[in-house]
Amino acid sequence: MQRFAELLEGLVFQPARNGKLRLIETYFREAPDPDRGYGLAALTSSLVFTQAKPALIRGLVEARVDPVLFGWSWDFVGDLAETVALIWPEEASPHPVPHLTEVVETLSTTGKVELPGVLMRWLDAMDATQRWALLKLITGELRVGVSARLAKTALANFGGVDVNEIEELWHGLAPPYLELFAWLEKRGEKPAVDGEASFRPLMLATALEEDETQGLDPADYMAEWKWDGIRVQLAARPGGQRRIFSRTGDDVGRAFPDILERMEFDAVLDGELLVVRGAEVAPFNHLQQRLNRKVVTKAMLTDYPAHVRLYDILRDGEEDLRGLGFEERRRRLEAWYARVRPERMDVSALVPFSSWEELKALREGARENGIEGLMLKRRDSPYLAGRPKGHWFKWKRGALTADTVLMYAQRGSGKRSSYYSDYTFGAWRDGALVPVGKAYFGFTDEELRQLDNWVRNHTTNRFGPVREVEPKLVLEVAFDSVHRSTRHRSGIAMRFPRVHRIRWDKPAEEADRVETLEKMVVE
Amino acid sequence: MTAMTQSTAPRSPASWLKIAPEGLCCAPGGFHIDPVQPVERAVITHGHSDHARPGHGSVLATPETIAIMQARYGDEFPTRYHALPYGEPIRLGEVSLTFAPAGHVLGSAQAALEHAGTRIVVSGDYKRRPDPTCPPFQPMPCDVFVTEATFALPVFRHPSDAHEIGRLLHSLEIFPERAHLVGTYALGKCQRVISLLRQAGYNRPIYMHGALLGLCALYERHGVPLGPLIHVTNQNKAELKGQIVLAPPSAHADRWSRALPDPVVAMASGWMRIKQRAKAGGIELPLVISDHADWDELDRTVDEVGAPEVWITHGREEALVHHLGKKGYRARALALVGFEEEGQ
C-alpha cells in the first residue's frame, strides 16, 4: 500500500502529463506483482468495490473521533476520504500495513458484516497518506487526473511497445494482469485474446485547411458527412460478448442498452453514435443526456433514442478487413448491412463529387443538424490505428464567432502557472454581462503574455487563483455550435470555444448580446 | 485609557484584560497587546506584521522583536521602543509583566501578566517542536491561558520537520534539471527552512528572492548562522537548475518566477496538510512545516500550563472551545479581529 499511496499522492500534485507518465512508469518498474497489476486496475477504473459506502466510513470514524470535531473538520477539508485519513487517531498498531493485493483480494471476499472490522484494522496500521489512498480506492473515485488512456500510455512506455497494442489486448485481460507484465518485461509471450470482442484502436483523421486540397486529386478520395455525435466501435460475437467502445477504448455499453440488444451479429464496426428521431439527427446535447448515466431510465430511452451511423467495418466473422483499402471495406460494409439489417443502425451515405469546388459548395450548403462538415477518405487507405497522415481528412464547416467581454481570468497550471491563461467571457443582457463560456487556447504565446499583462493591470477582485477584471477587453471567440443549457446562468453553452482574436480596438459596449448567441442555437 | 465600567465581578481576570476595538486591552496596566490600531502603549508578542503594526506611541517587546520592527518600519513613525529580555519582570501601572519564549519566530514571546493575585499568560503565536532559530516555548503555570487556534482542528497533525525537508531533498534528486522554488514567509519560516536544510547536511548555496534577504541578515546578526545565501537576479535566474530557491509565497504566481528553469513549486506551511488546498494554490510539492502548534500540541500545552480557564483567539476557536469544555476547562472564544491566517 505504501508504494501505491505514494504514487497517488505524487499524481495529485503533478500537473504535467509527462510528469504523471514518469511517476506511473516508475511505479510499474518498482512495485512487485501482483500489486502493480492491481495498481494499474485502480488507475484504469477496472476495480469496483460496492460494499464500502461513504456512510460506513463515516460511521467508523465517528466511533473513534468526537463527531462534532469530525463534522467541523469535514466542513473545513471538504473531502470525506481526506478528512478521515487526516483525523484518524494514530496509535501503535499490532497489525502490519497490508499490501495492495491483500486489500483488493480481501475486499472482494469480505462480507458486509466483517468489513467494518477489517477496515478499522487497516486504518489503524496505516499512516495518513496510506489511509487516504485506501479510502479513495474503496470508494471509487481516485480523482488524481489520470485517464485510463494515460495509464495505458505509461504501460506502453514501460514495456517499449505501442499503446495501440495494449488497447487491442486490454478488454481480453483482467487484473492483476500478470501475463501482460510478463510480456512487457520480455519474460513471456504476448497474451492471446483473439476470439474476444476486443477493442481495435480507431483510425482518426487530420484536419484539412482550405488551401490544402490543391495537392490532392479528387479522384483518389471518397467523401461522406462528418456527423456530430460520439465515435464508437461496436464489437460483437454471436451468443457472446457485445461491447460498445468509445474512441479511447472505454466500454460505454452500459449507457446504451438500446444499441447493445440489437447487436446480434459477428462483426466489428466503426460508426457515430447519435440521437435520431424518425429520420432526423438531434443536436449533440440530446446525446449528452445519455452519457455517463449509471441508471438508464425508460423515459431516457424513449426521449433520446440512440442510433449508430456506420462508417466502416473492421471484422466480418473471422475475417480481419483492416488491411483492405477503404473503398473495398466500404463495399463489404454495404454488403454486410444488406445482409444483416440491424435496427437502429444505418450506413453513412457517401457524398459524390468530381471537384473540390463542388464539394466545398456542398459543405457550405449543409446546415442540417448533426453535420459538422465532411470527411475525406483515400480510396486505398487501409484501416490504420491512430492518426496517420495523408489518409483521412476532416474538412469542417467554418466556425461561428462572437464578440464577448473578458470577465474572469484564472491562472493555468504547470508551465502556465505564472500566467492568467483560462478566460471566462460574457455577453450583454439587460445592461449586464452574463458569462457565456470559457476558453484557454486559440492564442499565441505572445498573445498570452499580452493577455496576462492586461489581466494583472485591470484586476478588480481576487478569488484564490481567479481574478475578476474590468469589463473592458473584447475577445472574439470562435466555436462550433451553441446549445441550450440549464447548467449555465446564460441558458446556453458553446461547443469547442476558443479565443479567435483579441479585439484590443473594440469598445466593450459593442460586444454581442446573449440574444445574438441564442439565435445561433440549434434546436 | 477608558475607565472600567462593565459589570464583571471585580478583579476577575475578565475585568482587567478584555477586548477593545484596538485589540486586547489591559486597563490597569495601561497597555494593549498586539493592537490592530495605533495605541499609546503597545506590548508586542512578535514581529509578524499582523501582530506588530506600525504607529504606536510606545512599544514594549523583546530586543529581537524590536530589531525586526525597526528593520521593517524604520524611522517612519516616532515610536519609542522599550526592550525587555525574556524572564525580566517589569511593572506597568498596577500590573507586572514578564516575557517568556513562545518558540514561534526569533524574539517571539508569551506575556505573563500578574494583577490582583491572578496570572494571565497571553501566549501570542507559538509552537512546541524544536526550532534552530529561536528558543523553545516555555510553559508557565497560570490562572488564565490565552491561546491561538490557527490549526485547532484534529486534522492538523504536522509531520516531523526532518521528514518534510527529506521530501524536498528527494525531489531535488528526482528532478535535477528543475529549480525548486520554495514559498516561505520572510520572517521565521524562511530562516527556519534554511536552518533545517543545513541540519540535514545541505551545504550548497541557497538562492534567495530579494525580499527575504533583509531578515536573513538580521537573524545572522542575532546569532543564527544560515550558511551561503545568494541573491537571485535577472542575471543568474536562468542558471538555477537543481538549486533551491526561496521566495515569498506569492512569488510562483508572479512574473518574477518566469525565468526560473521549469520550477517545482513548493510551499512550506501548515496548510499544506490539506491536499485540495495545496492543489488549489498550484503547489506541486507541499511541505508541511509550520510555526504554529498543531492540534495535539495545542491540547498538550493547555494541559501543561494547567490553567482552569482558557481563552482562545484567532483560528478555529469553536473546535478548541468544544474540546477543552469536554475536558473540564472553562474555555471561551475571544473574538479578536484583524489577524491573518498564515498562508492567506
GROMACS .gro file of C-alpha atoms in nm, chain B residues 40-248:
model
  209
  563GLU     CA    1  -0.047   5.491   2.315
  564ARG     CA    2   0.127   5.191   2.469
  565ALA     CA    3   0.157   4.855   2.294
  566VAL     CA    4   0.302   4.525   2.411
  567ILE     CA    5   0.405   4.324   2.103
  568THR     CA    6   0.448   3.945   2.125
  569HIS     CA    7   0.634   3.901   1.796
  570GLY     CA    8   0.732   4.066   1.472
  571HIS     CA    9   0.476   3.928   1.220
  572SER     CA   10   0.301   4.221   1.063
  573ASP     CA   11  -0.049   4.131   1.181
  574HIS     CA   12   0.076   4.142   1.542
  575ALA     CA   13   0.342   4.412   1.516
  576ARG     CA   14   0.175   4.702   1.340
  577PRO     CA   15   0.332   5.044   1.300
  578GLY     CA   16   0.221   5.373   1.451
  579HIS     CA   17   0.204   5.310   1.826
  580GLY     CA   18   0.324   5.571   2.074
  581SER     CA   19   0.546   5.328   2.257
  582VAL     CA   20   0.624   4.960   2.210
  583LEU     CA   21   0.738   4.711   2.471
  584ALA     CA   22   0.881   4.393   2.320
  585THR     CA   23   1.184   4.163   2.328
  586PRO     CA   24   1.506   4.313   2.185
  587GLU     CA   25   1.481   4.083   1.881
  588THR     CA   26   1.121   4.182   1.807
  589ILE     CA   27   1.218   4.548   1.832
  590ALA     CA   28   1.504   4.492   1.590
  591ILE     CA   29   1.258   4.330   1.348
  592MET     CA   30   1.008   4.617   1.382
  593GLN     CA   31   1.278   4.877   1.333
  594ALA     CA   32   1.403   4.693   1.025
  595ARG     CA   33   1.050   4.683   0.885
  596TYR     CA   34   0.919   5.023   0.975
  597GLY     CA   35   1.242   5.225   1.005
  598ASP     CA   36   1.201   5.578   1.130
  599GLU     CA   37   0.866   5.625   0.962
  600PHE     CA   38   0.685   5.651   1.296
  601PRO     CA   39   0.802   5.832   1.611
  602THR     CA   40   0.758   5.515   1.816
  603ARG     CA   41   0.951   5.485   2.145
  604TYR     CA   42   1.085   5.129   2.181
  605HIS     CA   43   1.145   4.961   2.518
  606ALA     CA   44   1.334   4.634   2.504
  607LEU     CA   45   1.255   4.371   2.767
  608PRO     CA   46   1.453   4.045   2.756
  609TYR     CA   47   1.290   3.710   2.843
  610GLY     CA   48   1.247   3.646   3.216
  611GLU     CA   49   1.285   4.001   3.346
  612PRO     CA   50   0.969   4.132   3.516
  613ILE     CA   51   0.860   4.490   3.461
  614ARG     CA   52   0.593   4.696   3.641
  615LEU     CA   53   0.334   4.865   3.419
  616GLY     CA   54   0.073   5.057   3.625
  617GLU     CA   55  -0.082   4.800   3.857
  618VAL     CA   56   0.037   4.506   3.650
  619SER     CA   57   0.359   4.307   3.647
  620LEU     CA   58   0.466   4.173   3.305
  621THR     CA   59   0.726   3.911   3.214
  622PHE     CA   60   0.817   3.773   2.870
  623ALA     CA   61   0.889   3.404   2.813
  624PRO     CA   62   0.989   3.235   2.487
  625ALA     CA   63   0.699   3.124   2.262
  626GLY     CA   64   0.907   2.925   2.012
  627HIS     CA   65   0.724   3.083   1.715
  628VAL     CA   66   0.993   3.301   1.548
  629LEU     CA   67   1.304   3.491   1.658
  630GLY     CA   68   1.209   3.713   1.952
  631SER     CA   69   0.858   3.573   1.990
  632ALA     CA   70   0.729   3.595   2.345
  633GLN     CA   71   0.442   3.500   2.567
  634ALA     CA   72   0.339   3.782   2.801
  635ALA     CA   73   0.270   3.674   3.160
  636LEU     CA   74   0.056   3.936   3.335
  637GLU     CA   75   0.003   3.946   3.711
  638HIS     CA   76  -0.257   4.161   3.879
  639ALA     CA   77  -0.468   4.127   4.192
  640GLY     CA   78  -0.321   3.789   4.273
  641THR     CA   79  -0.409   3.643   3.932
  642ARG     CA   80  -0.181   3.544   3.647
  643ILE     CA   81  -0.286   3.553   3.282
  644VAL     CA   82  -0.049   3.426   3.013
  645VAL     CA   83  -0.106   3.566   2.665
  646SER     CA   84   0.088   3.320   2.454
  647GLY     CA   85   0.075   3.501   2.119
  648ASP     CA   86   0.152   3.258   1.835
  649TYR     CA   87   0.355   2.956   1.943
  650LYS     CA   88   0.477   2.612   1.850
  651ARG     CA   89   0.619   2.325   2.051
  652ARG     CA   90   0.868   2.150   1.828
  653PRO     CA   91   1.237   2.237   1.825
  654ASP     CA   92   1.336   2.530   1.601
  655PRO     CA   93   1.705   2.604   1.547
  656THR     CA   94   1.627   2.973   1.501
  657CYS     CA   95   1.463   3.056   1.836
  658PRO     CA   96   1.445   2.935   2.197
  659PRO     CA   97   1.169   2.681   2.276
  660PHE     CA   98   0.826   2.757   2.419
  661GLN     CA   99   0.836   2.765   2.795
  662PRO     CA  100   0.515   2.654   2.971
  663MET     CA  101   0.420   2.887   3.258
  664PRO     CA  102   0.163   2.791   3.521
  665CYS     CA  103  -0.124   3.040   3.526
  666ASP     CA  104  -0.490   3.103   3.607
  667VAL     CA  105  -0.592   3.201   3.256
  668PHE     CA  106  -0.414   3.084   2.940
  669VAL     CA  107  -0.478   3.279   2.622
  670THR     CA  108  -0.400   3.057   2.324
  671GLU     CA  109  -0.402   3.088   1.946
  672ALA     CA  110  -0.608   2.839   1.745
  673THR     CA  111  -0.466   2.862   1.392
  674PHE     CA  112  -0.458   2.484   1.346
  675ALA     CA  113  -0.724   2.391   1.601
  676LEU     CA  114  -0.885   2.103   1.415
  677PRO     CA  115  -0.784   1.741   1.471
  678VAL     CA  116  -0.699   1.702   1.103
  679PHE     CA  117  -0.392   1.917   1.165
  680ARG     CA  118  -0.113   1.695   1.286
  681HIS     CA  119   0.218   1.825   1.150
  682PRO     CA  120   0.465   1.554   1.046
  683SER     CA  121   0.827   1.584   1.157
  684ASP     CA  122   1.029   1.869   1.003
  685ALA     CA  123   1.310   1.631   0.910
  686HIS     CA  124   1.064   1.419   0.712
  687GLU     CA  125   0.938   1.719   0.516
  688ILE     CA  126   1.288   1.852   0.444
  689GLY     CA  127   1.374   1.499   0.332
  690ARG     CA  128   1.095   1.517   0.075
  691LEU     CA  129   1.236   1.842  -0.063
  692LEU     CA  130   1.584   1.691  -0.095
  693HIS     CA  131   1.438   1.376  -0.254
  694SER     CA  132   1.255   1.583  -0.514
  695LEU     CA  133   1.585   1.758  -0.592
  696GLU     CA  134   1.732   1.417  -0.673
  697ILE     CA  135   1.439   1.316  -0.897
  698PHE     CA  136   1.427   1.648  -1.083
  699PRO     CA  137   1.788   1.769  -1.103
  700GLU     CA  138   1.703   1.969  -1.416
  701ARG     CA  139   1.445   2.184  -1.238
  702ALA     CA  140   1.476   2.469  -0.992
  703HIS     CA  141   1.296   2.410  -0.662
  704LEU     CA  142   1.105   2.722  -0.571
  705VAL     CA  143   1.002   2.709  -0.205
  706GLY     CA  144   0.746   2.963  -0.083
  707THR     CA  145   0.825   3.083   0.270
  708TYR     CA  146   0.728   3.379   0.484
  709ALA     CA  147   1.002   3.636   0.513
  710LEU     CA  148   1.008   3.628   0.893
  711GLY     CA  149   1.069   3.297   1.064
  712LYS     CA  150   0.969   3.032   0.811
  713CYS     CA  151   1.239   3.135   0.567
  714GLN     CA  152   1.520   3.119   0.820
  715ARG     CA  153   1.383   2.800   0.974
  716VAL     CA  154   1.370   2.622   0.638
  717ILE     CA  155   1.730   2.729   0.570
  718SER     CA  156   1.840   2.607   0.914
  719LEU     CA  157   1.657   2.276   0.869
  720LEU     CA  158   1.828   2.228   0.533
  721ARG     CA  159   2.165   2.295   0.696
  722GLN     CA  160   2.082   2.046   0.973
  723ALA     CA  161   2.003   1.790   0.704
  724GLY     CA  162   2.355   1.841   0.568
  725TYR     CA  163   2.264   2.061   0.270
  726ASN     CA  164   2.562   2.295   0.244
  727ARG     CA  165   2.525   2.431  -0.107
  728PRO     CA  166   2.433   2.797  -0.156
  729ILE     CA  167   2.061   2.867  -0.126
  730TYR     CA  168   1.919   3.117  -0.372
  731MET     CA  169   1.708   3.396  -0.230
  732HIS     CA  170   1.438   3.630  -0.355
  733GLY     CA  171   1.549   3.982  -0.262
  734ALA     CA  172   1.251   4.037  -0.031
  735LEU     CA  173   1.383   3.772   0.208
  736LEU     CA  174   1.743   3.887   0.241
  737GLY     CA  175   1.698   4.168   0.496
  738LEU     CA  176   1.553   3.947   0.768
  739CYS     CA  177   1.808   3.673   0.696
  740ALA     CA  178   2.087   3.923   0.768
  741LEU     CA  179   1.905   4.027   1.085
  742TYR     CA  180   1.882   3.664   1.201
  743GLU     CA  181   2.255   3.619   1.139
  744ARG     CA  182   2.331   3.932   1.344
  745HIS     CA  183   2.133   3.769   1.625
  746GLY     CA  184   2.350   3.460   1.617
  747VAL     CA  185   2.154   3.233   1.379
  748PRO     CA  186   2.402   3.111   1.114
  749LEU     CA  187   2.238   3.045   0.776
  750GLY     CA  188   2.533   2.947   0.554
  751PRO     CA  189   2.587   3.070   0.198
  752LEU     CA  190   2.291   3.263   0.051
  753ILE     CA  191   2.288   3.410  -0.300
  754HIS     CA  192   2.056   3.684  -0.422
  755VAL     CA  193   1.852   3.578  -0.729
  756THR     CA  194   1.894   3.835  -1.002
  757ASN     CA  195   1.789   3.853  -1.365
  758GLN     CA  196   2.146   3.757  -1.449
  759ASN     CA  197   2.161   3.427  -1.261
  760LYS     CA  198   1.792   3.331  -1.265
  761ALA     CA  199   1.809   3.102  -1.566
  762GLU     CA  200   2.106   2.909  -1.424
  763LEU     CA  201   1.930   2.768  -1.121
  764LYS     CA  202   1.872   2.410  -1.240
  765GLY     CA  203   1.871   2.176  -0.945
  766GLN     CA  204   1.902   2.461  -0.696
  767ILE     CA  205   1.681   2.555  -0.402
  768VAL     CA  206   1.527   2.898  -0.439
  769LEU     CA  207   1.341   3.062  -0.150
  770ALA     CA  208   1.083   3.329  -0.222
  771PRO     CA  209   0.772   3.481  -0.064
   0.00000   0.00000   0.00000
